[in-house]
PDB file of C-alpha atoms in Angstrom:
ATOM      1  CA  MET A  12       0.000   0.000   0.000  1.00  0.00           C
ATOM      2  CA  THR A  13       1.375   3.393  -0.930  1.00  0.00           C
ATOM      3  CA  GLU A  14       1.461   6.060   1.734  1.00  0.00           C
ATOM      4  CA  PRO A  15      -0.981   8.937   1.354  1.00  0.00           C
ATOM      5  CA  ALA A  16       0.471  12.099  -0.166  1.00  0.00           C
ATOM      6  CA  PHE A  17       0.828  14.863   2.393  1.00  0.00           C
ATOM      7  CA  THR A  18       3.077  17.726   3.284  1.00  0.00           C
ATOM      8  CA  LEU A  19       3.882  19.289   6.628  1.00  0.00           C
ATOM      9  CA  ARG A  20       4.064  23.029   6.762  1.00  0.00           C
ATOM     10  CA  PRO A  21       4.581  25.392   9.696  1.00  0.00           C
ATOM     11  CA  TYR A  22       1.532  26.579  11.600  1.00  0.00           C
ATOM     12  CA  ARG A  23       0.217  30.000  10.607  1.00  0.00           C
ATOM     13  CA  HIS A  24      -2.064  32.255  12.637  1.00  0.00           C
ATOM     14  CA  GLU A  25      -4.923  31.677  10.192  1.00  0.00           C
ATOM     15  CA  ASP A  26      -4.779  27.929  11.051  1.00  0.00           C
ATOM     16  CA  PHE A  27      -5.948  28.567  14.632  1.00  0.00           C
ATOM     17  CA  GLU A  28      -9.643  27.832  14.118  1.00  0.00           C
ATOM     18  CA  PHE A  29      -8.958  24.684  12.077  1.00  0.00           C
ATOM     19  CA  VAL A  30      -6.527  23.411  14.729  1.00  0.00           C
ATOM     20  CA  TYR A  31      -8.907  24.317  17.557  1.00  0.00           C
ATOM     21  CA  GLN A  32     -11.967  22.684  15.997  1.00  0.00           C
ATOM     22  CA  LEU A  33     -10.072  19.536  15.026  1.00  0.00           C
ATOM     23  CA  GLY A  34      -8.564  19.283  18.509  1.00  0.00           C
ATOM     24  CA  LYS A  35     -11.973  19.809  20.094  1.00  0.00           C
ATOM     25  CA  SER A  36     -13.660  17.138  17.976  1.00  0.00           C
ATOM     26  CA  GLY A  37     -10.805  14.674  18.486  1.00  0.00           C
ATOM     27  CA  LEU A  38     -10.009  15.316  22.133  1.00  0.00           C
ATOM     28  CA  GLY A  39     -13.228  16.765  23.544  1.00  0.00           C
ATOM     29  CA  PRO A  40     -15.094  13.499  24.159  1.00  0.00           C
ATOM     30  CA  TYR A  41     -12.130  12.025  26.065  1.00  0.00           C
ATOM     31  CA  VAL A  42     -11.562  15.193  28.097  1.00  0.00           C
ATOM     32  CA  GLU A  43     -15.236  15.321  29.051  1.00  0.00           C
ATOM     33  CA  GLN A  44     -15.340  11.641  29.957  1.00  0.00           C
ATOM     34  CA  LEU A  45     -12.222  11.869  32.113  1.00  0.00           C
ATOM     35  CA  PHE A  46     -12.249  15.402  33.501  1.00  0.00           C
ATOM     36  CA  GLY A  47     -15.634  17.037  32.962  1.00  0.00           C
ATOM     37  CA  PRO A  48     -16.998  19.681  30.604  1.00  0.00           C
ATOM     38  CA  TRP A  49     -14.953  21.148  27.775  1.00  0.00           C
ATOM     39  CA  VAL A  50     -14.857  24.909  28.416  1.00  0.00           C
ATOM     40  CA  ASP A  51     -14.248  26.674  25.112  1.00  0.00           C
ATOM     41  CA  SER A  52     -12.740  29.853  26.563  1.00  0.00           C
ATOM     42  CA  GLU A  53     -10.233  27.894  28.666  1.00  0.00           C
ATOM     43  CA  ARG A  54      -9.311  25.532  25.822  1.00  0.00           C
ATOM     44  CA  ARG A  55      -8.879  28.369  23.320  1.00  0.00           C
ATOM     45  CA  ALA A  56      -6.541  30.160  25.750  1.00  0.00           C
ATOM     46  CA  GLN A  57      -4.555  26.931  26.268  1.00  0.00           C
ATOM     47  CA  LEU A  58      -4.170  26.425  22.531  1.00  0.00           C
ATOM     48  CA  ALA A  59      -3.162  30.056  21.994  1.00  0.00           C
ATOM     49  CA  GLN A  60      -0.381  29.514  24.557  1.00  0.00           C
ATOM     50  CA  ARG A  61       0.664  26.136  23.116  1.00  0.00           C
ATOM     51  CA  VAL A  62       1.076  27.355  19.552  1.00  0.00           C
ATOM     52  CA  LEU A  63       3.551  29.903  20.882  1.00  0.00           C
ATOM     53  CA  SER A  64       5.608  27.381  22.848  1.00  0.00           C
ATOM     54  CA  HIS A  65       5.486  24.247  20.667  1.00  0.00           C
ATOM     55  CA  ALA A  66       6.197  23.662  17.015  1.00  0.00           C
ATOM     56  CA  TYR A  67       2.868  23.077  15.279  1.00  0.00           C
ATOM     57  CA  GLU A  68       2.648  21.896  11.705  1.00  0.00           C
ATOM     58  CA  LEU A  69      -0.351  21.563   9.460  1.00  0.00           C
ATOM     59  CA  VAL A  70      -0.778  18.228   7.735  1.00  0.00           C
ATOM     60  CA  ALA A  71      -1.750  19.388   4.265  1.00  0.00           C
ATOM     61  CA  ASP A  72      -2.866  17.672   1.096  1.00  0.00           C
ATOM     62  CA  GLY A  73       0.246  16.703  -0.824  1.00  0.00           C
ATOM     63  CA  GLY A  74      -1.446  17.743  -4.064  1.00  0.00           C
ATOM     64  CA  ALA A  75      -2.378  21.253  -2.887  1.00  0.00           C
ATOM     65  CA  GLU A  76      -0.052  24.201  -3.190  1.00  0.00           C
ATOM     66  CA  ASP A  77       1.537  24.439   0.307  1.00  0.00           C
ATOM     67  CA  GLY A  78      -1.793  23.675   1.959  1.00  0.00           C
ATOM     68  CA  ALA A  79      -2.924  27.266   1.472  1.00  0.00           C
ATOM     69  CA  ASN A  80      -6.560  26.568   0.715  1.00  0.00           C
ATOM     70  CA  GLY A  81      -8.895  25.637   3.550  1.00  0.00           C
ATOM     71  CA  SER A  82      -9.838  22.254   2.105  1.00  0.00           C
ATOM     72  CA  ALA A  83      -6.195  21.167   2.105  1.00  0.00           C
ATOM     73  CA  GLY A  84      -6.013  20.869   5.904  1.00  0.00           C
ATOM     74  CA  LEU A  85      -5.948  17.173   6.737  1.00  0.00           C
ATOM     75  CA  GLY A  86      -4.735  17.435  10.311  1.00  0.00           C
ATOM     76  CA  PHE A  87      -2.076  18.900  12.528  1.00  0.00           C
ATOM     77  CA  LEU A  88       0.978  17.825  14.420  1.00  0.00           C
ATOM     78  CA  SER A  89       2.908  19.242  17.357  1.00  0.00           C
ATOM     79  CA  CYS A  90       6.419  18.002  18.173  1.00  0.00           C
ATOM     80  CA  GLU A  91       9.279  19.261  20.286  1.00  0.00           C
ATOM     81  CA  THR A  92      12.925  18.262  20.191  1.00  0.00           C
ATOM     82  CA  LEU A  93      14.325  17.982  23.713  1.00  0.00           C
ATOM     83  CA  PRO A  94      17.867  17.022  24.751  1.00  0.00           C
ATOM     84  CA  THR A  95      16.806  13.481  25.732  1.00  0.00           C
ATOM     85  CA  HIS A  96      14.016  12.714  23.250  1.00  0.00           C
ATOM     86  CA  LEU A  97      11.651  13.901  20.560  1.00  0.00           C
ATOM     87  CA  SER A  98       8.210  14.554  22.035  1.00  0.00           C
ATOM     88  CA  LEU A  99       5.084  14.055  19.947  1.00  0.00           C
ATOM     89  CA  HIS A 100       2.671  16.331  21.802  1.00  0.00           C
ATOM     90  CA  GLN A 101      -0.342  16.124  19.515  1.00  0.00           C
ATOM     91  CA  LEU A 102      -1.433  14.519  16.284  1.00  0.00           C
ATOM     92  CA  PHE A 103      -4.940  14.953  14.966  1.00  0.00           C
ATOM     93  CA  ILE A 104      -6.227  13.790  11.611  1.00  0.00           C
ATOM     94  CA  ALA A 105      -9.532  15.117  10.263  1.00  0.00           C
ATOM     95  CA  PRO A 106     -12.309  12.499  10.649  1.00  0.00           C
ATOM     96  CA  ALA A 107     -12.850  12.268   6.869  1.00  0.00           C
ATOM     97  CA  GLN A 108      -9.159  11.355   6.466  1.00  0.00           C
ATOM     98  CA  GLN A 109      -8.946   8.752   9.227  1.00  0.00           C
ATOM     99  CA  ARG A 110      -8.469   5.031   8.604  1.00  0.00           C
ATOM    100  CA  ARG A 111      -6.697   5.686   5.307  1.00  0.00           C
ATOM    101  CA  GLY A 112      -3.102   5.384   6.517  1.00  0.00           C
ATOM    102  CA  LEU A 113      -2.463   9.107   6.888  1.00  0.00           C
ATOM    103  CA  GLY A 114      -1.925   9.035  10.664  1.00  0.00           C
ATOM    104  CA  SER A 115       0.493   6.122  10.298  1.00  0.00           C
ATOM    105  CA  ALA A 116       2.368   7.933   7.535  1.00  0.00           C
ATOM    106  CA  VAL A 117       2.725  11.077   9.644  1.00  0.00           C
ATOM    107  CA  VAL A 118       3.947   9.102  12.666  1.00  0.00           C
ATOM    108  CA  ARG A 119       6.459   7.234  10.478  1.00  0.00           C
ATOM    109  CA  GLN A 120       7.796  10.597   9.270  1.00  0.00           C
ATOM    110  CA  VAL A 121       8.215  11.723  12.889  1.00  0.00           C
ATOM    111  CA  GLN A 122       9.945   8.403  13.633  1.00  0.00           C
ATOM    112  CA  ARG A 123      12.383   9.160  10.805  1.00  0.00           C
ATOM    113  CA  ARG A 124      13.112  12.516  12.464  1.00  0.00           C
ATOM    114  CA  ALA A 125      13.830  10.729  15.743  1.00  0.00           C
ATOM    115  CA  GLN A 126      16.003   8.194  13.911  1.00  0.00           C
ATOM    116  CA  ALA A 127      18.028  10.991  12.274  1.00  0.00           C
ATOM    117  CA  LEU A 128      18.542  12.601  15.693  1.00  0.00           C
ATOM    118  CA  ASN A 129      19.212   9.204  17.306  1.00  0.00           C
ATOM    119  CA  LEU A 130      16.634  10.043  19.985  1.00  0.00           C
ATOM    120  CA  PRO A 131      13.690   8.093  21.339  1.00  0.00           C
ATOM    121  CA  LEU A 132      10.242   9.350  20.362  1.00  0.00           C
ATOM    122  CA  ARG A 133       7.832   9.778  23.271  1.00  0.00           C
ATOM    123  CA  LEU A 134       4.147  10.566  23.519  1.00  0.00           C
ATOM    124  CA  ARG A 135       1.217  10.277  25.854  1.00  0.00           C
ATOM    125  CA  VAL A 136      -2.303   9.212  24.944  1.00  0.00           C
ATOM    126  CA  PHE A 137      -5.506   8.798  26.915  1.00  0.00           C
ATOM    127  CA  CYS A 138      -6.082   5.145  27.806  1.00  0.00           C
ATOM    128  CA  ILE A 139      -9.645   5.424  26.467  1.00  0.00           C
ATOM    129  CA  ASN A 140      -8.420   6.765  23.109  1.00  0.00           C
ATOM    130  CA  PRO A 141      -8.163   3.914  20.582  1.00  0.00           C
ATOM    131  CA  ALA A 142      -5.190   5.733  18.969  1.00  0.00           C
ATOM    132  CA  HIS A 143      -2.934   3.867  21.393  1.00  0.00           C
ATOM    133  CA  ALA A 144      -3.461   0.775  19.220  1.00  0.00           C
ATOM    134  CA  LEU A 145      -2.033   2.662  16.230  1.00  0.00           C
ATOM    135  CA  TYR A 146       1.036   3.626  18.228  1.00  0.00           C
ATOM    136  CA  ARG A 147       1.528   0.015  19.346  1.00  0.00           C
ATOM    137  CA  ARG A 148       1.346  -1.156  15.721  1.00  0.00           C
ATOM    138  CA  LEU A 149       4.050   1.382  14.876  1.00  0.00           C
ATOM    139  CA  GLY A 150       6.419  -0.026  17.485  1.00  0.00           C
ATOM    140  CA  PHE A 151       5.686   2.119  20.545  1.00  0.00           C
ATOM    141  CA  ALA A 152       5.722   0.491  23.965  1.00  0.00           C
ATOM    142  CA  VAL A 153       3.987   1.630  27.129  1.00  0.00           C
ATOM    143  CA  VAL A 154       6.709   2.759  29.549  1.00  0.00           C
ATOM    144  CA  GLU A 155       4.427   4.228  32.206  1.00  0.00           C
ATOM    145  CA  GLN A 156       0.710   4.326  32.887  1.00  0.00           C
ATOM    146  CA  THR A 157      -1.615   6.435  35.008  1.00  0.00           C
ATOM    147  CA  PRO A 158      -5.358   5.875  35.379  1.00  0.00           C
ATOM    148  CA  GLU A 159      -5.919   8.325  32.490  1.00  0.00           C
ATOM    149  CA  ARG A 160      -2.888   7.983  30.204  1.00  0.00           C
ATOM    150  CA  PHE A 161      -0.411   5.683  28.557  1.00  0.00           C
ATOM    151  CA  PHE A 162       3.101   7.134  28.258  1.00  0.00           C
ATOM    152  CA  MET A 163       4.639   5.477  25.217  1.00  0.00           C
ATOM    153  CA  GLU A 164       8.079   5.380  23.658  1.00  0.00           C
ATOM    154  CA  TRP A 165       9.606   4.302  20.369  1.00  0.00           C
ATOM    155  CA  ARG A 166      13.357   3.841  20.094  1.00  0.00           C
ATOM    156  CA  PRO A 167      15.296   4.064  16.843  1.00  0.00           C
ATOM    157  CA  GLU A 168      17.285   1.056  15.775  1.00  0.00           C
ATOM    158  CA  GLN A 169      20.939   1.340  16.685  1.00  0.00           C
TER     159      GLN A 169
END
């Protein structure tokens, strides 16, 4: 199976609403189940702070010119390179694009980044989020667990 065509481009201010709405639809049900109501004003403020402190990238249609048109947004990714590891903070794929291999392809690209840096790739995922199965299939192992989250790690081959 060929990997879906996509590009990653840096987050731009005009991406905020797309990123917020996709995060809300993907994360909201889990947040509400585990912690209570999703409060838009609080979550918008959190995202506004995060996009300043973490590297966000838009997952764009590989056939669209730099993902500039609104329909080209397929998802978003947030990663951070730390001295000890590469941290995958968030990955959201638009519902219409899920179960087509795009999420796997994006994670494999991030794994290649970690491989090039010779650093482990770490992430955390809610235990009730079925995405943890995807990460397991891609070679991640649970290294720690809380009642709410799996902390997972993938190590590059030496």
